[in-house]
Amino acid sequence: MSLRSKSRFLTALFSLVTIACLWFPSSAMAGLTDDRYDGDIFALYAGNGSLVPPKISLADSLKQKKPTLLVLYTDDSSDCKQYSTVVSQFQAFYGRASDILAIRIDSLPIKDKYEPTEAGYYYKGYVPQTVGFDQSGKVVLNETGAIAYEQIDDVFRKVFDLLPREESVPLKRRQVNEVNTELVPPTPAKK
């Protein structure tokens, strides 16, 4: 192969690689602290892909008179990515006794008016948004932005008539990995 042919071949190969990189952007460029899409945040960052899609609709959950946590989010928001671990932590403690509905705002139908049994009725235009309902369907929590697990826990302790955190076994955060933490009882001091 002549030098000219090699040069043309390398130029063509470089052009193809450049086009492929632009055509198929790498999700590896996304991360926990940026607003780039890289996949389902509950599977990637919370280690809990079981939260999506929700197993029940908001209307059915309210009809069953079950306490419900509605979380409105997007997969390309750093706040939502970081907040996904809080929602997963909530599921660890309340998942059997309540319904957890993590709903992408992109999936909300575009309508002029929503019913109180539809997630779009509660959406304020910001993510993440957390809405808690008691057994009677009354809204007991409606916050935008990432909120602490303890804030949600305080509300649901009242919903379930549990002792306040100060009167129950104290829990502290333990790092599970670089993204997730969990609440565990403190280890007794060694004598």
XYZ file of N, CA and C in Angstrom:
573
model
N 0.852 -1.166 0.000
C 0.000 0.000 0.000
C 0.903 1.235 0.000
N 0.561 2.172 -0.860
C 1.381 3.372 -0.975
C 1.117 4.297 0.207
N 2.012 5.237 0.387
C 1.888 6.220 1.470
C 0.619 7.041 1.302
N 0.317 7.364 0.064
C -0.901 8.143 -0.217
C -2.150 7.336 0.152
N -2.168 6.051 -0.154
C -3.304 5.175 0.156
C -3.460 5.039 1.672
N -2.333 4.863 2.359
C -2.380 4.757 3.826
C -2.929 6.038 4.440
N -2.517 7.157 3.930
C -2.979 8.448 4.432
C -4.488 8.599 4.222
N -4.976 8.215 3.042
C -6.419 8.284 2.772
C -7.187 7.329 3.689
N -6.644 6.137 3.853
C -7.294 5.149 4.719
C -7.388 5.657 6.154
N -6.301 6.198 6.680
C -6.297 6.714 8.053
C -7.226 7.915 8.200
N -7.281 8.771 7.200
C -8.187 9.917 7.231
C -9.638 9.444 7.242
N -9.951 8.473 6.405
C -11.315 7.931 6.351
C -11.675 7.248 7.669
N -10.734 6.490 8.211
C -10.969 5.803 9.493
C -11.187 6.816 10.614
N -10.370 7.840 10.656
C -10.524 8.886 11.668
C -11.885 9.567 11.529
N -12.302 9.825 10.310
C -13.608 10.458 10.058
C -14.743 9.559 10.532
N -14.665 8.273 10.257
C -15.698 7.335 10.697
C -15.774 7.255 12.221
N -14.635 7.200 12.862
C -14.607 7.144 14.333
C -15.190 8.429 14.920
N -14.854 9.563 14.352
C -15.393 10.843 14.823
C -16.904 10.900 14.651
N -17.394 10.477 13.499
C -18.844 10.472 13.251
C -19.536 9.511 14.215
N -18.944 8.339 14.431
C -19.539 7.364 15.350
C -19.606 7.925 16.768
N -18.567 8.621 17.199
C -18.567 9.212 18.540
C -19.631 10.292 18.668
N -19.829 11.062 17.628
C -20.858 12.098 17.666
C -22.254 11.501 17.526
N -22.370 10.439 16.730
C -23.672 9.824 16.492
C -24.143 9.025 17.700
N -23.245 8.336 18.371
C -23.568 7.520 19.539
C -22.860 8.085 20.757
N -23.405 9.146 21.355
C -22.712 9.734 22.505
C -22.626 8.737 23.659
N -21.547 8.792 24.345
C -21.306 7.852 25.430
C -22.004 8.295 26.705
N -22.752 7.380 27.322
C -23.379 7.695 28.604
C -22.337 7.706 29.721
N -21.144 7.237 29.433
C -20.097 7.245 30.446
C -19.690 8.671 30.798
N -20.121 9.624 29.990
C -19.808 11.016 30.277
C -20.724 11.574 31.359
N -21.804 10.873 31.679
C -22.737 11.317 32.705
C -22.288 10.783 34.066
N -22.735 11.468 35.118
C -22.375 11.038 36.459
C -23.388 11.509 37.475
N -23.149 11.191 38.704
C -24.057 11.497 39.804
C -24.287 12.990 39.987
N -23.281 13.793 39.714
C -23.371 15.221 40.024
C -23.607 16.110 38.803
N -24.046 15.524 37.698
C -24.341 16.357 36.528
C -25.767 16.095 36.050
N -26.210 16.896 35.115
C -27.571 16.802 34.598
C -27.624 16.102 33.243
N -26.808 15.091 33.074
C -26.814 14.325 31.832
C -27.512 12.991 32.061
N -28.196 12.534 31.040
C -28.887 11.255 31.107
C -27.892 10.114 30.967
N -28.008 9.118 31.821
C -27.180 7.932 31.670
C -27.931 6.654 32.007
N -29.245 6.733 32.138
C -30.043 5.541 32.399
C -30.970 5.752 33.582
N -31.629 4.685 33.985
C -32.563 4.752 35.103
C -31.818 5.029 36.403
N -32.149 6.125 37.063
C -31.401 6.557 38.245
C -31.576 5.605 39.425
N -32.720 4.945 39.527
C -32.920 4.049 40.665
C -32.065 2.797 40.537
N -31.903 2.295 39.328
C -31.032 1.145 39.117
C -29.562 1.540 39.234
N -29.194 2.701 38.675
C -27.794 3.108 38.639
C -27.268 3.661 39.964
N -28.029 4.539 40.594
C -27.505 5.259 41.749
C -28.063 4.783 43.081
N -29.273 4.242 43.076
C -29.863 3.778 44.328
C -29.711 2.268 44.483
N -29.235 1.611 43.437
C -29.087 0.165 43.507
C -30.426 -0.532 43.663
N -31.496 0.079 43.118
C -32.832 -0.428 43.363
C -33.730 -0.193 42.149
N -33.575 -0.995 41.138
C -34.397 -0.853 39.951
C -35.829 -1.312 40.145
N -36.139 -1.869 41.320
C -37.494 -2.383 41.570
C -38.513 -1.263 41.754
N -38.072 -0.031 41.914
C -39.000 1.083 42.127
C -39.681 1.554 40.845
N -39.105 1.244 39.707
C -39.685 1.686 38.444
C -39.856 0.508 37.510
N -40.912 0.452 36.767
C -42.097 1.296 36.889
C -42.869 0.941 38.154
N -43.698 1.869 38.635
C -44.472 1.581 39.845
C -45.379 0.373 39.625
N -45.567 -0.393 40.675
C -46.378 -1.602 40.581
C -47.873 -1.313 40.636
N -48.244 -0.074 40.978
C -49.639 0.293 41.162
C -49.807 1.760 40.753
N -50.990 2.117 40.351
C -51.255 3.519 40.001
C -51.610 4.297 41.264
N -51.530 5.610 41.187
C -51.908 6.446 42.320
C -53.385 6.244 42.651
N -54.226 6.167 41.640
C -55.664 5.967 41.863
C -55.921 4.662 42.614
N -55.255 3.575 42.213
C -55.453 2.289 42.878
C -54.919 2.300 44.302
N -53.786 2.951 44.509
C -53.221 3.040 45.854
C -54.154 3.798 46.792
N -54.673 4.921 46.316
C -55.596 5.708 47.136
C -56.896 4.942 47.382
N -57.345 4.197 46.389
C -58.572 3.399 46.520
C -58.383 2.308 47.589
N -57.174 1.749 47.680
C -56.890 0.693 48.652
C -56.647 1.252 50.052
N -56.668 2.586 50.170
C -56.456 3.261 51.458
C -55.113 2.862 52.093
N -54.091 2.909 51.261
C -52.742 2.569 51.699
C -51.886 3.833 51.699
N -51.097 4.063 52.736
C -50.187 5.220 52.699
C -49.310 5.133 51.441
N -49.069 6.289 50.847
C -48.379 6.314 49.556
C -47.332 7.411 49.529
N -46.194 7.101 48.933
C -45.161 8.097 48.670
C -45.053 8.231 47.163
N -45.349 9.425 46.656
C -45.248 9.733 45.236
C -44.004 10.581 45.031
N -43.117 10.127 44.159
C -41.888 10.867 43.857
C -41.873 11.162 42.362
N -41.871 12.437 42.024
C -41.812 12.874 40.634
C -40.370 13.268 40.335
N -39.821 12.757 39.232
C -38.387 12.942 38.974
C -38.098 12.896 37.478
N -36.856 13.210 37.147
C -36.325 12.970 35.804
C -35.002 12.237 35.960
N -34.636 11.493 34.930
C -33.379 10.736 34.975
C -32.160 11.596 34.681
N -32.368 12.824 34.199
C -31.225 13.657 33.824
C -31.054 14.858 34.760
N -31.381 14.676 36.022
C -31.219 15.735 37.017
C -30.289 15.249 38.117
N -29.248 16.022 38.396
C -28.316 15.613 39.449
C -29.019 15.554 40.802
N -29.955 16.465 41.046
C -30.702 16.420 42.308
C -31.505 15.130 42.417
N -32.145 14.734 41.341
C -32.933 13.494 41.345
C -32.021 12.273 41.493
N -30.878 12.298 40.822
C -29.931 11.183 40.934
C -29.514 10.997 42.393
N -29.151 12.079 43.057
C -28.707 11.985 44.437
C -29.861 11.631 45.375
N -31.056 12.098 45.063
C -32.230 11.846 45.896
C -32.738 10.407 45.768
N -32.391 9.730 44.685
C -32.867 8.358 44.477
C -32.472 7.439 45.627
N -31.346 7.696 46.269
C -30.937 6.857 47.401
C -31.865 7.046 48.599
N -32.396 8.246 48.783
C -33.337 8.511 49.874
C -34.625 7.730 49.643
N -35.099 7.722 48.404
C -36.327 6.996 48.076
C -36.115 5.496 48.283
N -34.963 5.001 47.881
C -34.644 3.592 48.083
C -34.568 3.264 49.571
N -34.013 4.167 50.350
C -33.926 3.984 51.793
C -35.329 3.953 52.404
N -36.218 4.801 51.915
C -37.600 4.794 52.386
C -38.235 3.435 52.109
N -37.973 2.893 50.923
C -38.541 1.591 50.575
C -38.052 0.510 51.534
N -36.794 0.600 51.961
C -36.262 -0.410 52.874
C -37.057 -0.472 54.174
N -37.516 0.678 54.663
C -38.237 0.708 55.935
C -39.754 0.626 55.779
N -40.303 1.227 54.730
C -41.753 1.334 54.602
C -42.321 0.619 53.373
N -41.494 -0.040 52.605
C -41.925 -0.625 51.343
C -43.024 -1.661 51.439
N -43.084 -2.402 52.519
C -44.129 -3.424 52.658
C -45.441 -2.838 53.151
N -45.377 -1.731 53.858
C -46.576 -1.148 54.471
C -47.164 0.008 53.665
N -46.437 0.477 52.661
C -46.925 1.608 51.869
C -46.607 1.371 50.399
N -47.245 2.152 49.557
C -46.943 2.116 48.127
C -45.969 3.241 47.808
N -45.003 2.939 46.964
C -44.026 3.937 46.529
C -44.151 4.052 45.020
N -44.467 5.251 44.570
C -44.651 5.485 43.144
C -43.612 6.495 42.667
N -42.561 6.004 42.039
C -41.549 6.871 41.433
C -41.960 7.056 39.973
N -42.309 8.287 39.613
C -42.852 8.555 38.284
C -42.038 9.637 37.588
N -41.545 9.298 36.395
C -40.827 10.285 35.579
C -41.833 11.326 35.095
N -41.480 12.578 35.220
C -42.411 13.621 34.772
C -42.628 13.556 33.271
N -41.668 13.004 32.539
C -41.818 12.844 31.093
C -42.989 11.932 30.754
N -43.367 11.060 31.680
C -44.445 10.109 31.412
C -45.823 10.652 31.804
N -45.865 11.833 32.417
C -47.156 12.421 32.767
C -47.867 12.841 31.487
N -49.127 12.464 31.338
C -49.838 12.899 30.130
C -50.015 14.412 30.135
N -49.934 15.004 28.971
C -50.114 16.455 28.857
C -51.617 16.725 28.784
N -52.124 17.384 29.812
C -53.553 17.664 29.908
C -53.747 19.063 30.472
N -54.897 19.635 30.211
C -55.235 20.933 30.806
C -55.612 20.796 32.266
N -56.214 19.670 32.623
C -56.680 19.477 33.989
C -56.500 18.014 34.396
N -56.009 17.810 35.618
C -55.828 16.476 36.155
C -56.804 16.248 37.310
N -57.070 14.991 37.569
C -57.882 14.596 38.711
C -56.964 14.393 39.917
N -57.475 14.521 41.144
C -56.643 14.300 42.341
C -56.093 12.869 42.448
N -56.569 11.965 41.619
C -56.056 10.592 41.618
C -54.942 10.405 40.585
N -54.502 11.494 39.947
C -53.439 11.438 38.947
C -52.207 12.186 39.452
N -51.051 11.649 39.156
C -49.799 12.265 39.620
C -49.632 13.689 39.104
N -50.071 13.959 37.887
C -49.938 15.291 37.300
C -50.662 16.372 38.090
N -51.647 16.006 38.851
C -52.405 16.945 39.683
C -51.495 17.607 40.731
N -50.504 16.873 41.206
C -49.639 17.348 42.294
C -48.342 17.982 41.806
N -47.997 17.791 40.549
C -46.723 18.276 40.022
C -46.675 19.798 40.013
N -45.628 20.373 40.654
C -45.461 21.822 40.773
C -44.479 22.400 39.750
N -43.870 21.561 38.926
C -42.935 22.059 37.920
C -41.475 21.942 38.311
N -41.178 21.335 39.448
C -39.798 21.163 39.911
C -39.560 19.712 40.274
N -38.330 19.269 40.099
C -37.967 17.906 40.491
C -36.722 17.943 41.359
N -36.553 16.967 42.218
C -37.559 15.988 42.568
C -38.674 16.624 43.389
N -39.826 15.999 43.336
C -40.950 16.426 44.161
C -41.468 15.201 44.889
N -41.693 15.344 46.185
C -42.143 14.242 47.023
C -43.499 14.589 47.614
N -44.463 13.706 47.391
C -45.813 13.891 47.918
C -46.161 12.651 48.728
N -46.540 12.859 49.990
C -46.938 11.738 50.840
C -48.426 11.799 51.123
N -49.071 10.643 51.119
C -50.501 10.528 51.394
C -50.693 9.586 52.578
N -51.637 9.902 53.444
C -51.967 8.971 54.522
C -53.004 7.966 54.025
N -53.503 7.124 54.919
C -54.445 6.076 54.547
C -55.747 6.632 53.972
N -56.119 7.831 54.368
C -57.369 8.407 53.875
C -57.183 9.162 52.556
N -55.959 9.222 52.055
C -55.692 9.920 50.800
C -55.358 11.386 50.991
N -55.251 11.817 52.237
C -54.908 13.204 52.530
C -53.409 13.421 52.302
N -53.074 14.552 51.672
C -51.665 14.897 51.458
C -51.062 15.321 52.795
N -50.018 14.606 53.224
C -49.356 14.908 54.493
C -47.942 15.452 54.279
N -47.482 15.420 53.036
C -46.147 15.920 52.693
C -46.186 16.323 51.231
N -45.672 17.511 50.921
C -45.575 17.947 49.530
C -44.400 18.915 49.441
N -43.249 18.385 49.087
C -42.005 19.159 49.056
C -41.321 19.020 47.703
N -40.733 20.111 47.236
C -39.903 20.049 46.036
C -38.449 20.098 46.467
N -37.603 19.522 45.643
C -36.184 19.465 45.956
C -35.856 18.206 46.742
N -34.577 17.946 46.841
C -34.130 16.778 47.592
C -34.292 17.057 49.084
N -35.024 16.199 49.755
C -35.221 16.355 51.199
C -34.593 15.166 51.907
N -34.299 15.335 53.169
C -33.639 14.285 53.948
C -34.593 13.138 54.231
N -34.049 11.957 54.333
C -34.844 10.782 54.691
C -35.596 11.035 56.002
N -34.940 11.663 56.938
C -35.549 11.897 58.251
C -36.821 12.736 58.155
N -36.870 13.659 57.205
C -38.073 14.479 57.032
C -39.249 13.610 56.581
N -38.999 12.714 55.657
C -40.048 11.797 55.195
C -40.406 10.828 56.317
N -39.394 10.325 56.993
C -39.603 9.378 58.087
C -40.464 9.986 59.191
N -40.214 11.239 59.540
C -41.015 11.898 60.584
C -42.490 11.924 60.209
N -42.783 12.226 58.952
C -44.174 12.288 58.493
C -44.801 10.895 58.524
N -44.087 9.902 58.023
C -44.664 8.559 57.968
C -44.698 7.881 59.338
N -43.867 8.299 60.255
C -44.002 7.804 61.640
C -45.352 8.233 62.205
N -45.779 9.448 61.887
C -47.104 9.910 62.327
C -48.206 9.148 61.607
N -48.051 8.925 60.309
C -49.053 8.194 59.528
C -49.259 6.792 60.101
N -48.165 6.130 60.471
C -48.234 4.764 60.990
C -48.337 4.705 62.518
N -48.435 5.868 63.162
C -48.546 5.940 64.617
C -47.364 5.240 65.303
N -46.166 5.571 64.844
C -44.940 5.028 65.420
C -44.343 6.040 66.392
N -43.473 5.571 67.244
C -42.785 6.477 68.157
C -41.947 7.480 67.378
N -41.819 8.703 67.896
C -40.890 9.653 67.261
C -39.469 9.088 67.312
N -38.651 9.524 66.413
C -37.284 9.027 66.318
C -36.535 9.178 67.644
N -36.792 10.283 68.365
C -36.091 10.530 69.628
C -36.430 9.480 70.690
N -37.576 8.846 70.574
C -38.013 7.874 71.574
C -37.797 6.434 71.133
N -37.322 6.221 69.936
C -37.090 4.860 69.455
C -35.595 4.580 69.424
N -35.237 3.388 69.010
C -33.827 3.012 68.937
C -33.124 3.970 67.988
N -32.080 4.634 68.433
C -31.399 5.582 67.544
C -30.676 4.855 66.413
N -30.783 5.422 65.236
C -30.107 4.882 64.069
C -29.103 5.900 63.573
N -28.033 5.426 62.988
C -27.064 6.352 62.400
C -26.727 5.868 61.000
N -26.213 6.784 60.185
C -25.908 6.439 58.796
C -24.609 5.642 58.716
N -24.655 4.604 57.873
C -23.473 3.804 57.589
C -23.299 3.812 56.077
N -22.110 4.108 55.614
C -21.811 4.148 54.188
C -21.831 2.731 53.636
N -22.666 2.500 52.610
C -22.735 1.195 51.964
C -21.747 1.164 50.800
N -21.752 2.205 49.993
C -20.787 2.372 48.906
C -20.649 3.869 48.667
N -20.059 4.273 47.560
C -19.823 5.703 47.355
C -21.099 6.503 47.141
N -22.233 5.845 46.922
C -23.488 6.540 46.657
C -24.505 6.312 47.766
N -24.629 5.092 48.243
C -25.703 4.722 49.162
C -25.264 4.704 50.621
N -26.226 5.062 51.477
C -26.043 4.925 52.914
C -27.261 4.203 53.455
N -27.156 3.701 54.647
C -28.310 3.103 55.299
C -28.296 3.494 56.762
N -29.469 3.425 57.387
C -29.576 3.728 58.803
C -29.442 2.424 59.576
N -28.556 2.414 60.555
C -28.330 1.210 61.363
C -28.235 1.619 62.822
N -28.535 0.682 63.740
C -28.360 1.016 65.159
C -26.874 1.263 65.429
N -26.575 2.153 66.356
C -25.165 2.407 66.652
C -24.541 1.180 67.303
N -23.269 0.992 67.034
C -22.571 -0.123 67.657
C -22.187 0.271 69.072
N -22.356 -0.650 70.023
C -22.010 -0.313 71.408
C -20.519 -0.045 71.542
N -20.199 0.892 72.405
C -18.797 1.238 72.633
C -18.095 0.076 73.350
N -16.879 -0.221 72.921
C -16.099 -1.297 73.553
C -15.479 -0.773 74.843
N -15.500 -1.606 75.831
C -14.946 -1.218 77.145
C -13.525 -1.626 77.293
